[in-house]
Short mmCIF file of C-alpha atoms in Angstrom, two decimals:
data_model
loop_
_atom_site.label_atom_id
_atom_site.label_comp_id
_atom_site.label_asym_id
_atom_site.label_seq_id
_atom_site.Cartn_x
_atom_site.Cartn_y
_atom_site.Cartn_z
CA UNK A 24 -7.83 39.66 14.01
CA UNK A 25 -5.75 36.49 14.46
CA UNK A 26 -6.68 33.49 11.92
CA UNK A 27 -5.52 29.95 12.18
CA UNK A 28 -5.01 27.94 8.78
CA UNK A 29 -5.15 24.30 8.76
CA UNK A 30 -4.47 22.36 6.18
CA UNK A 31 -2.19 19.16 6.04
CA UNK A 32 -0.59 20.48 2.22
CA UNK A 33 1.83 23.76 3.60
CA UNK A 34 1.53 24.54 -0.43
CA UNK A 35 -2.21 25.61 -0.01
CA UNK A 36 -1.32 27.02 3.81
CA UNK A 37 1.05 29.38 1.80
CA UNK A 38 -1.77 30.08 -1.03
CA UNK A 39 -4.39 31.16 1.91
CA UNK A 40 -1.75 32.58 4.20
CA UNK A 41 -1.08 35.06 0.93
CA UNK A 42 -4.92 35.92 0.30
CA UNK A 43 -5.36 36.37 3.71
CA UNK A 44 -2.95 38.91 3.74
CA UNK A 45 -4.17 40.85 0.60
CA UNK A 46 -7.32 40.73 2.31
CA UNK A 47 -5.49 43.09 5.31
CA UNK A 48 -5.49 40.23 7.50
CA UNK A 49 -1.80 39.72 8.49
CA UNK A 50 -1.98 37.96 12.04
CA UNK A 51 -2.17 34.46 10.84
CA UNK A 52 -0.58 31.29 12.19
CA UNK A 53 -0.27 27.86 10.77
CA UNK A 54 -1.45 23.84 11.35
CA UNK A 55 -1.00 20.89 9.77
CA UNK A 56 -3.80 18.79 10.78
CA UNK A 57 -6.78 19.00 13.53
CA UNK A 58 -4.59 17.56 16.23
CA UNK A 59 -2.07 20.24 16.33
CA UNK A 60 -4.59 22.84 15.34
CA UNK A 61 -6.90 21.98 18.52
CA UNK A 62 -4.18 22.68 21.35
CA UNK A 63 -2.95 25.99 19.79
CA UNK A 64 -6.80 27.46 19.07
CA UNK A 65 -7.30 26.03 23.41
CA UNK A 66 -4.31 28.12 24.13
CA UNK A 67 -6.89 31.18 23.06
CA UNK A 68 -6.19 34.25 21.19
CA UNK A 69 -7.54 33.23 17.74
CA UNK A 70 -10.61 34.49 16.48
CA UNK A 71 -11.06 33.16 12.90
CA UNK A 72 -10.57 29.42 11.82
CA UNK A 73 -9.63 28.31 8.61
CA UNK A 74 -9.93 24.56 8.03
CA UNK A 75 -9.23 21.57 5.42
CA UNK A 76 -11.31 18.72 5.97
CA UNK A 77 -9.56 16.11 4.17
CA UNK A 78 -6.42 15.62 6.66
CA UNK A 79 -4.44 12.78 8.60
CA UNK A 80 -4.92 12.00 12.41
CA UNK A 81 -7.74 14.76 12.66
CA UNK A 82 -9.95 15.58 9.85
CA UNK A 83 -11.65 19.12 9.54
CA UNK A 84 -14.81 17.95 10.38
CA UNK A 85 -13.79 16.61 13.82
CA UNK A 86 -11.84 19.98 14.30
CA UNK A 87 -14.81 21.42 13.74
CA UNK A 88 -17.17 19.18 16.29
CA UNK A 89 -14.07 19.93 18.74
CA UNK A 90 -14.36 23.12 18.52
CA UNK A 91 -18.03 23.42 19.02
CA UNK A 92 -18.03 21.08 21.66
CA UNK A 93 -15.25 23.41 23.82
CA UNK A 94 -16.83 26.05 26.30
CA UNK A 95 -14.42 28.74 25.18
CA UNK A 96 -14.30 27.76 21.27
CA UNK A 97 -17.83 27.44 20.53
CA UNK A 98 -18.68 30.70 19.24
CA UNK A 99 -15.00 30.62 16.69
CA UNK A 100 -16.19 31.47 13.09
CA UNK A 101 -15.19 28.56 11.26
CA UNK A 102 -14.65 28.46 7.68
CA UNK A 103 -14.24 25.30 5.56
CA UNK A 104 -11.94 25.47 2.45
CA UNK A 105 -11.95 21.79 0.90
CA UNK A 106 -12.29 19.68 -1.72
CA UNK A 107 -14.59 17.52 -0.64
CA UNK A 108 -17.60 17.95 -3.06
CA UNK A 109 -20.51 15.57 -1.62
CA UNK A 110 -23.67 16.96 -0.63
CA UNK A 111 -23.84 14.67 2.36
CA UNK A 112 -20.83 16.41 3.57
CA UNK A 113 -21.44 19.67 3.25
CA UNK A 114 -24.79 18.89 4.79
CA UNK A 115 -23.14 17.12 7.89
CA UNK A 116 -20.29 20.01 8.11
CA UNK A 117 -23.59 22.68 7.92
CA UNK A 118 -25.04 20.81 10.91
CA UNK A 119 -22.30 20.76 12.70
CA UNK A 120 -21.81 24.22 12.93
CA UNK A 121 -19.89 25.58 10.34
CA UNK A 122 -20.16 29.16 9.54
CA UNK A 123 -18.74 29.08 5.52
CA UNK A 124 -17.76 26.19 2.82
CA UNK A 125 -15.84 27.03 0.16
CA UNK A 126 -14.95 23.93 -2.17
CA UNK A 127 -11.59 23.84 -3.84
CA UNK A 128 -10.60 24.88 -6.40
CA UNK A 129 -11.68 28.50 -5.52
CA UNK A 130 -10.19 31.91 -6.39
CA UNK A 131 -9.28 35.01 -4.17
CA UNK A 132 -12.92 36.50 -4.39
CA UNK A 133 -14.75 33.57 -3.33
CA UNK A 134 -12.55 33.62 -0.20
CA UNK A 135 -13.06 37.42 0.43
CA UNK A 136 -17.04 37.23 -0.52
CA UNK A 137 -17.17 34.09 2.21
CA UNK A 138 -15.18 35.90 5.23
CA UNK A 139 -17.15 39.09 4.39
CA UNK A 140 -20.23 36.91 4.63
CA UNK A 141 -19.68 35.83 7.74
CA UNK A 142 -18.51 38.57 9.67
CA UNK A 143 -21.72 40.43 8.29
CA UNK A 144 -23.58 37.84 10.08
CA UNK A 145 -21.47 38.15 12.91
CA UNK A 146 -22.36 41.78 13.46
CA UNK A 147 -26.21 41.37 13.03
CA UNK I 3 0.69 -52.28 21.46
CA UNK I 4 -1.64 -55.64 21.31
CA UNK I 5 -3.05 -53.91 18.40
CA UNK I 6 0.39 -53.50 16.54
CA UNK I 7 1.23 -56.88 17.37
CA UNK I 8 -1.40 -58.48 15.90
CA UNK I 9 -1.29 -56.27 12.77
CA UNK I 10 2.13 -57.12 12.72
CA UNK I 11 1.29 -60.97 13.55
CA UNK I 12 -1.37 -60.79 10.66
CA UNK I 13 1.47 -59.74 7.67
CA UNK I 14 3.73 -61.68 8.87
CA UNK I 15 1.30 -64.93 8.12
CA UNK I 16 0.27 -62.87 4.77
CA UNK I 17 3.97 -62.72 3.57
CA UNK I 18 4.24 -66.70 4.44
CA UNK I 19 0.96 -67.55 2.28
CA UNK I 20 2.77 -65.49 -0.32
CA UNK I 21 5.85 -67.04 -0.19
CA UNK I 22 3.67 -70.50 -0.46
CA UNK I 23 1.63 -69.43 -3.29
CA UNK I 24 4.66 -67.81 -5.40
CA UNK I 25 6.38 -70.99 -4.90
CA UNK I 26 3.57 -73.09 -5.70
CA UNK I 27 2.93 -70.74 -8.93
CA UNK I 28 -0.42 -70.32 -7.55
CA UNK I 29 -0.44 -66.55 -9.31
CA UNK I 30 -3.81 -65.72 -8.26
CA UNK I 31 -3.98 -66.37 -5.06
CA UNK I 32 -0.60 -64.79 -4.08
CA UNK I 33 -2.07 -61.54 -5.89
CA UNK I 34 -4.81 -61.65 -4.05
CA UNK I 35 -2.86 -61.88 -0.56
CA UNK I 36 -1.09 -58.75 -1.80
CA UNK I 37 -3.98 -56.55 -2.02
CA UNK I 38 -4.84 -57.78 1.34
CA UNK I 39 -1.52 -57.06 2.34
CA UNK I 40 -1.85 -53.09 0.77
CA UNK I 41 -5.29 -52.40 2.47
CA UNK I 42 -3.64 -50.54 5.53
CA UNK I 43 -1.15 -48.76 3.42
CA UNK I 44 -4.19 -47.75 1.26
CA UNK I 45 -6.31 -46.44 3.90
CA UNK I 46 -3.13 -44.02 5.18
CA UNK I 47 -2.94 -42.50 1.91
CA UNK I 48 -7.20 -42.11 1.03
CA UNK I 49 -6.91 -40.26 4.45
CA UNK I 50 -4.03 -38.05 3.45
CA UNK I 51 -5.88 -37.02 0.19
CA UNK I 52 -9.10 -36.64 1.70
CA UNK I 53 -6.86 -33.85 4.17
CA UNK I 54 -5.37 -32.52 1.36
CA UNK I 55 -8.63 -32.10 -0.56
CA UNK I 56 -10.38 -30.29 2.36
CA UNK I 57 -7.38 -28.29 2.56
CA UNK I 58 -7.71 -27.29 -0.69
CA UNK I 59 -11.17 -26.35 -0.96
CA UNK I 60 -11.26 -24.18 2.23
CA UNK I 61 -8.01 -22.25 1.34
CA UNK I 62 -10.11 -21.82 -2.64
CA UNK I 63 -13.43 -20.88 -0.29
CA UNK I 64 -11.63 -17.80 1.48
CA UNK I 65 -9.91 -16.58 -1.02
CA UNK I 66 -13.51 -16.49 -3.06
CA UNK I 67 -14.63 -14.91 0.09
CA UNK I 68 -12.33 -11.95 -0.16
CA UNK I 69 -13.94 -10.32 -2.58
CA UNK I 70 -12.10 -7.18 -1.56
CA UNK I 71 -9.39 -8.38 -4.74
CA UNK I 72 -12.20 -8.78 -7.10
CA UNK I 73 -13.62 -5.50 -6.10
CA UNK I 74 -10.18 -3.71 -6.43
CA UNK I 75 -9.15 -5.53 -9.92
CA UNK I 76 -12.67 -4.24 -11.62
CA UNK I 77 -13.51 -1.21 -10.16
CA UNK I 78 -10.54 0.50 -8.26
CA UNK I 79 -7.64 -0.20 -10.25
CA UNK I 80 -9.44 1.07 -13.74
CA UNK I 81 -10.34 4.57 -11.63
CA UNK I 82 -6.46 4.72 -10.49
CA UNK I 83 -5.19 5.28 -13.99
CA UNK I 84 -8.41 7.86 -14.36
CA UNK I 85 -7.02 9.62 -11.65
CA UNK I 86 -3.43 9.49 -12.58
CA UNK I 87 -4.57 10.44 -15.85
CA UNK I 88 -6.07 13.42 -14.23
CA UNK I 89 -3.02 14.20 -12.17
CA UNK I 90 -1.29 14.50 -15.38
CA UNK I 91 -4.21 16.93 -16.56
CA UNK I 92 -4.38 19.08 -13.36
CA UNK I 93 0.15 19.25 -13.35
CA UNK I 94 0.01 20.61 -16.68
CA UNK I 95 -2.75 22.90 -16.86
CA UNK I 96 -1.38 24.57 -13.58
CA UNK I 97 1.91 24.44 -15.73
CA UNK I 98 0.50 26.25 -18.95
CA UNK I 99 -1.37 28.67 -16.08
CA UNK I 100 1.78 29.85 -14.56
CA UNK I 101 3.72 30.11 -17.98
CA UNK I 102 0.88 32.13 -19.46
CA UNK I 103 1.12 34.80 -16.88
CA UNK I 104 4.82 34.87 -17.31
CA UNK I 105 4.89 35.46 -20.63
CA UNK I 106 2.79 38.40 -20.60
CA UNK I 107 4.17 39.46 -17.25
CA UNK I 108 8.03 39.18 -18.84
CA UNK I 109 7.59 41.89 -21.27
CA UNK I 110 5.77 44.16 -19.21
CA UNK I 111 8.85 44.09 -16.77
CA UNK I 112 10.72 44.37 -19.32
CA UNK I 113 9.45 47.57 -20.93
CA UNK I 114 9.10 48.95 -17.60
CA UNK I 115 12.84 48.83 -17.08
CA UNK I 116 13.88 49.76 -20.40
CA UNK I 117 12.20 52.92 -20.22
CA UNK I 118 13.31 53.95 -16.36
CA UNK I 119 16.85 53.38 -17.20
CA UNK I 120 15.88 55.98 -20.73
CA UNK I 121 14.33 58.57 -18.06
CA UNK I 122 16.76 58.03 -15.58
CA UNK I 123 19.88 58.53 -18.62
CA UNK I 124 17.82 61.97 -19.40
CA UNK I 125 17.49 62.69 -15.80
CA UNK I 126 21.08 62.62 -15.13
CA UNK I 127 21.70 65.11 -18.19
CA UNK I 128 18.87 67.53 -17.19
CA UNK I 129 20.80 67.33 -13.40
CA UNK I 130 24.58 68.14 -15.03
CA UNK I 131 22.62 71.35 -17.00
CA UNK I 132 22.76 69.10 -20.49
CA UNK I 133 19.46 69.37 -21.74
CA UNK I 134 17.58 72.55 -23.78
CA UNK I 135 14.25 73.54 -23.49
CA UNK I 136 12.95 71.77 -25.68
CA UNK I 137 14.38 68.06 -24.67
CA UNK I 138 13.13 69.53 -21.48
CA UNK I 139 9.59 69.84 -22.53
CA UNK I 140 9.99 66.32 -24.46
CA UNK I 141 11.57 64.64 -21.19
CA UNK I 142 8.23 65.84 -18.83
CA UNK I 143 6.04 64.99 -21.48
CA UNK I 144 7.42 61.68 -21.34
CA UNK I 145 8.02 61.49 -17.62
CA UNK I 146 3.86 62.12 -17.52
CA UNK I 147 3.36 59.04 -19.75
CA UNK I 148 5.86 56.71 -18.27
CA UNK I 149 3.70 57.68 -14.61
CA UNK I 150 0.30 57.15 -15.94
CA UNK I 151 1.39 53.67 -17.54
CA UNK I 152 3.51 52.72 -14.99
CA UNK I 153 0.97 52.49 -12.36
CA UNK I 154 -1.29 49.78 -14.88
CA UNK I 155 1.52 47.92 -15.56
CA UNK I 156 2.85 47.16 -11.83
CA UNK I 157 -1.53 46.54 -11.01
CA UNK I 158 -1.27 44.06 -13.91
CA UNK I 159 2.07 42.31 -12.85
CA UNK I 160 0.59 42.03 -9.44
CA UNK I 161 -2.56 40.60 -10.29
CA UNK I 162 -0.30 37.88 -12.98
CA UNK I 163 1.60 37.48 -9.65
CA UNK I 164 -1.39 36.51 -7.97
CA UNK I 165 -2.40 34.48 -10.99
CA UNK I 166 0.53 32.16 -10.47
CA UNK I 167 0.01 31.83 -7.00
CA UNK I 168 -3.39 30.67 -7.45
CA UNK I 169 -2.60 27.95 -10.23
CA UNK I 170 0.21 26.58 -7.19
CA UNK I 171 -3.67 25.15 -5.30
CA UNK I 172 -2.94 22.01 -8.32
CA UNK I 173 -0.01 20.18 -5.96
CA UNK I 174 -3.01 20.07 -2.94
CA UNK I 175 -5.46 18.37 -4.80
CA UNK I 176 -3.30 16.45 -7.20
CA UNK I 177 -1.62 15.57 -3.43
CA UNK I 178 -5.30 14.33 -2.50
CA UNK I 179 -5.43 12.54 -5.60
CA UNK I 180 -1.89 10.62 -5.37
CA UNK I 181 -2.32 9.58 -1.64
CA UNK I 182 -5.32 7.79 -2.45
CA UNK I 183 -3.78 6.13 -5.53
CA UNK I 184 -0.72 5.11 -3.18
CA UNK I 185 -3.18 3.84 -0.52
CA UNK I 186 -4.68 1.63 -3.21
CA UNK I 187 -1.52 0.56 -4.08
CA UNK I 188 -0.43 -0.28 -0.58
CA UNK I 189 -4.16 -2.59 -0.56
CA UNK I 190 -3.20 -4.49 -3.57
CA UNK I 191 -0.32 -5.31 -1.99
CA UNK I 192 -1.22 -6.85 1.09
CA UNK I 193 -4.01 -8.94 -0.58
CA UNK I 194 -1.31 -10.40 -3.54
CA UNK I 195 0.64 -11.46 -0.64
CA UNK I 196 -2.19 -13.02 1.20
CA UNK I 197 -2.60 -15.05 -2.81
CA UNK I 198 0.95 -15.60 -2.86
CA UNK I 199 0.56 -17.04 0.96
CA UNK I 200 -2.30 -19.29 -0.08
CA UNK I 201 -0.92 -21.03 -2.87
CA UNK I 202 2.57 -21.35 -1.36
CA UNK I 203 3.98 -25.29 -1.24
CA UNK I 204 3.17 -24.98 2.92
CA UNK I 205 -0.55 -24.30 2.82
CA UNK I 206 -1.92 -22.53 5.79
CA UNK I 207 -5.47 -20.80 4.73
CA UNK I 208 -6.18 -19.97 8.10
CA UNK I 209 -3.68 -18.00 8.51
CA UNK I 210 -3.41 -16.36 4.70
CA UNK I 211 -6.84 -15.26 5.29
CA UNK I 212 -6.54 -13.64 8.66
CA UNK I 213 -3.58 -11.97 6.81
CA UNK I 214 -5.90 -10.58 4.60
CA UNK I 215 -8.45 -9.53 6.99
CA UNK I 216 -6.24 -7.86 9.41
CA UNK I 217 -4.41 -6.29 6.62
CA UNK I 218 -7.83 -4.78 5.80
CA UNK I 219 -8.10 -3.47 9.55
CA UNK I 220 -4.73 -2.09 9.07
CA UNK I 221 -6.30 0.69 6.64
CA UNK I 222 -6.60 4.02 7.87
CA UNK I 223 -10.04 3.87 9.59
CA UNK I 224 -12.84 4.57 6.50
CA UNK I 225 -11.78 8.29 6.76
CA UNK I 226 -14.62 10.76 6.21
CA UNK I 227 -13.04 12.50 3.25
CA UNK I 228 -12.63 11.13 -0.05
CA UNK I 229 -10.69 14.05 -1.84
CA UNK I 230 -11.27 15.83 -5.14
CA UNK I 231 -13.74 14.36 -7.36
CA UNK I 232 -11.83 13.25 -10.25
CA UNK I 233 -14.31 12.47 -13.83
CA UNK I 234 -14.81 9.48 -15.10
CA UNK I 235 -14.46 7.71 -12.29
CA UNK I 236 -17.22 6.52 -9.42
CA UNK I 237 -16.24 9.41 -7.64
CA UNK I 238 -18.83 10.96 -10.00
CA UNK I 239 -21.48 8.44 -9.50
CA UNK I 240 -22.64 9.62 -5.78
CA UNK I 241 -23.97 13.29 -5.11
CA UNK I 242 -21.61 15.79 -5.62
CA UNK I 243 -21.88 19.45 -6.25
CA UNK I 244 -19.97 20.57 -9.25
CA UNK I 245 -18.86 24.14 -7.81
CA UNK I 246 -19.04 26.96 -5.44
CA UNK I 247 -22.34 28.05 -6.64
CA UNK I 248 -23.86 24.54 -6.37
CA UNK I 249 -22.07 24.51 -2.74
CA UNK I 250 -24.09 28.36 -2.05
CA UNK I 251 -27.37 26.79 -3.01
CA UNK I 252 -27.16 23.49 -1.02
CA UNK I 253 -26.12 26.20 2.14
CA UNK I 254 -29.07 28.18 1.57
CA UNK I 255 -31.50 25.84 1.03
CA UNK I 256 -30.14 24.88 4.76
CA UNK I 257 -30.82 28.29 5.87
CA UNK I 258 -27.02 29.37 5.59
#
């Protein structure tokens, strides 16, 4: 299982990087915004996404619409972690596609209930 | 030219008739044939007000229309210090966070060493044939107990670990916070300069206020994101969900 992390703060990278890996999940790489994130997940080989929203250049939720706009990225499991906190937006990041939101602050369970979540859903 | 000439013709005659009247001591007509002789001069500077005065109350009309400095003075700049305020909050609860789990992790570590460096002293006597029975019996008795707790006490210093990693997640969304403050900053700038512009000796309001507005366009284009909500502020004022369970329930009342 290979995960990309994207966030533009390498502080919380680290943070989920290190949960990720107490989780068993070890094969993790790193970007700081959607723009950098978007050519490495086209290059292939990830299968989990990990996203801020609030970032420079490319914000999450474009990352997101990228992604689910791509042929070969559509069906990426895409889990928001972010502190953005308005209904609207969690609304307009549920319609466009995302699979988990999980607003910051959070702790280590809420991340491990989330991923489990969706990779239950995944297997149905 | 004709017209200069003539104009020029006409003051000439004036200043002769004044001449004649001064020297006649005719006072009031020769103060009469100077206000005639003032009425261009006159006209020249009405005209020059009258610019200035337009000049004036168009530069005073865009800067009213800029509201954008009104806006920031009453609303923006009050929910800065709330969010620097904040800042201050979020840095030193993360602070007291970390430096609880320290000090109970500290001793822990502590303890934990003190006693393998006792068992390993006792070890080393058992291995050079130093120790009776009894401090035999004693030292597995104790080896038993130092086992049993030792396994706890490394689970709890990795889950303190874990606590100060956690409490780290304050420099993201203080981070947030501060960028926003600094592009607030960076607004109040450019519109003080666009003042300072407008009521400089050289008045150009034209120009001042496309200053303004293109220093508006210069903003990052209204980004999606807003950041954490920080109280107290108008953050609070539109729809906002006030945790992860509030986020759950919004998902599944979408069907998530």
């Amino acid at each position: 299982m290979k995960i990309l992390i994207v966030d533009d703060f390498s502080t919380m990278r680290r943070i989920i990087k290190n949960l990720l890996r107490e989780l068993g999940f070890n094969n993790t790489m790193e970007a700081d915004d959607g723009s950098t994130a978007l050519p490495m997940l086209k290059n292939g080989g990830f299968d989990f996404l990990v996203t801020d929203w609030n970032m420079p250049n490319m914000e999450g939720i474009d990352l997101l619409r990228a992604v689910r706009a791509d042929p070969a990225l559509k069906t990426l499991p895409v889990l928001m972690v972010t502190a953005e906190a308005k209904r609207d937006q969690i609304v307009e990041a549920a319609q466009a596609g995302v699979n988990g939101y999980i607003v910051k602050p959070f702790t280590a369970e809420t991340l491990k209930e989330k991923i489990d979540k969706i990779f239950e859903r995944l297997e149905a | 030219m004709d017209n200069d000439e003539e104009s020029k013709a006409f003051e000439l005659s004036l200043a002769r008739q004044l001449v004649e009247h001064l020297e006649a001591g005719h006072g009031d007509q020769a103060a009469e044939v100077v206000r005639q002789l003032r009425i261009p001069y006159e006209r020249e500077l009405f005209e020059e007000l009258g610019k200035l005065t337009r000049d004036l109350h168009e530069a005073l009309n865009s800067f009213r229309g800029d509201s954008r400095l009104v806006e920031l003075t009453r609303d923006e700049i009050p929910d800065a210090k709330e969010r620097l305020n904040y800042v201050v909050t979020m840095t030193e609860q993360a602070t007291h966070r970390t430096l609880n789990a320290l000090d109970e992790g500290m001793p822990i570590a502590e303890s934990l060493h003190a006693r393998s460096l006792e068992l390993t002293d006792t070890w080393n006597r058992f291995r050079q044939r130093e120790l009776s029975v009894d401090e035999f019996r004693e030292f597995a008795r104790a080896l038993d107990v130092f086992f049993a707790a030792s396994g706890e006490e490394t689970e709890r210093l990795r889950s303190l670990m874990s606590e100060v990693m956690m409490a780290q997640d304050f420099q993201d969304l203080t981070g947030q916070i501060i960028r926003r403050v600094i592009r607030l900053v960076h607004e109040v700038e450019e519109n003080l300069v666009g003042l300072i512009r407008l009521s400089s000796a050289r008045m150009e309001p034209g120009k001042a206020a496309k200053q303004a507005a293109s220093a508006k366009d210069a903003e990052p284009a209204g980004p999606q994101s807003h950041g954490p909500i920080v109280p107290n502020t108008r953050d609070t004022a539109s729809n906002v969900v006030s945790g992860q369970d509030d986020v759950d329930d919004l998902l599944s009342s979408l069907g998530f």
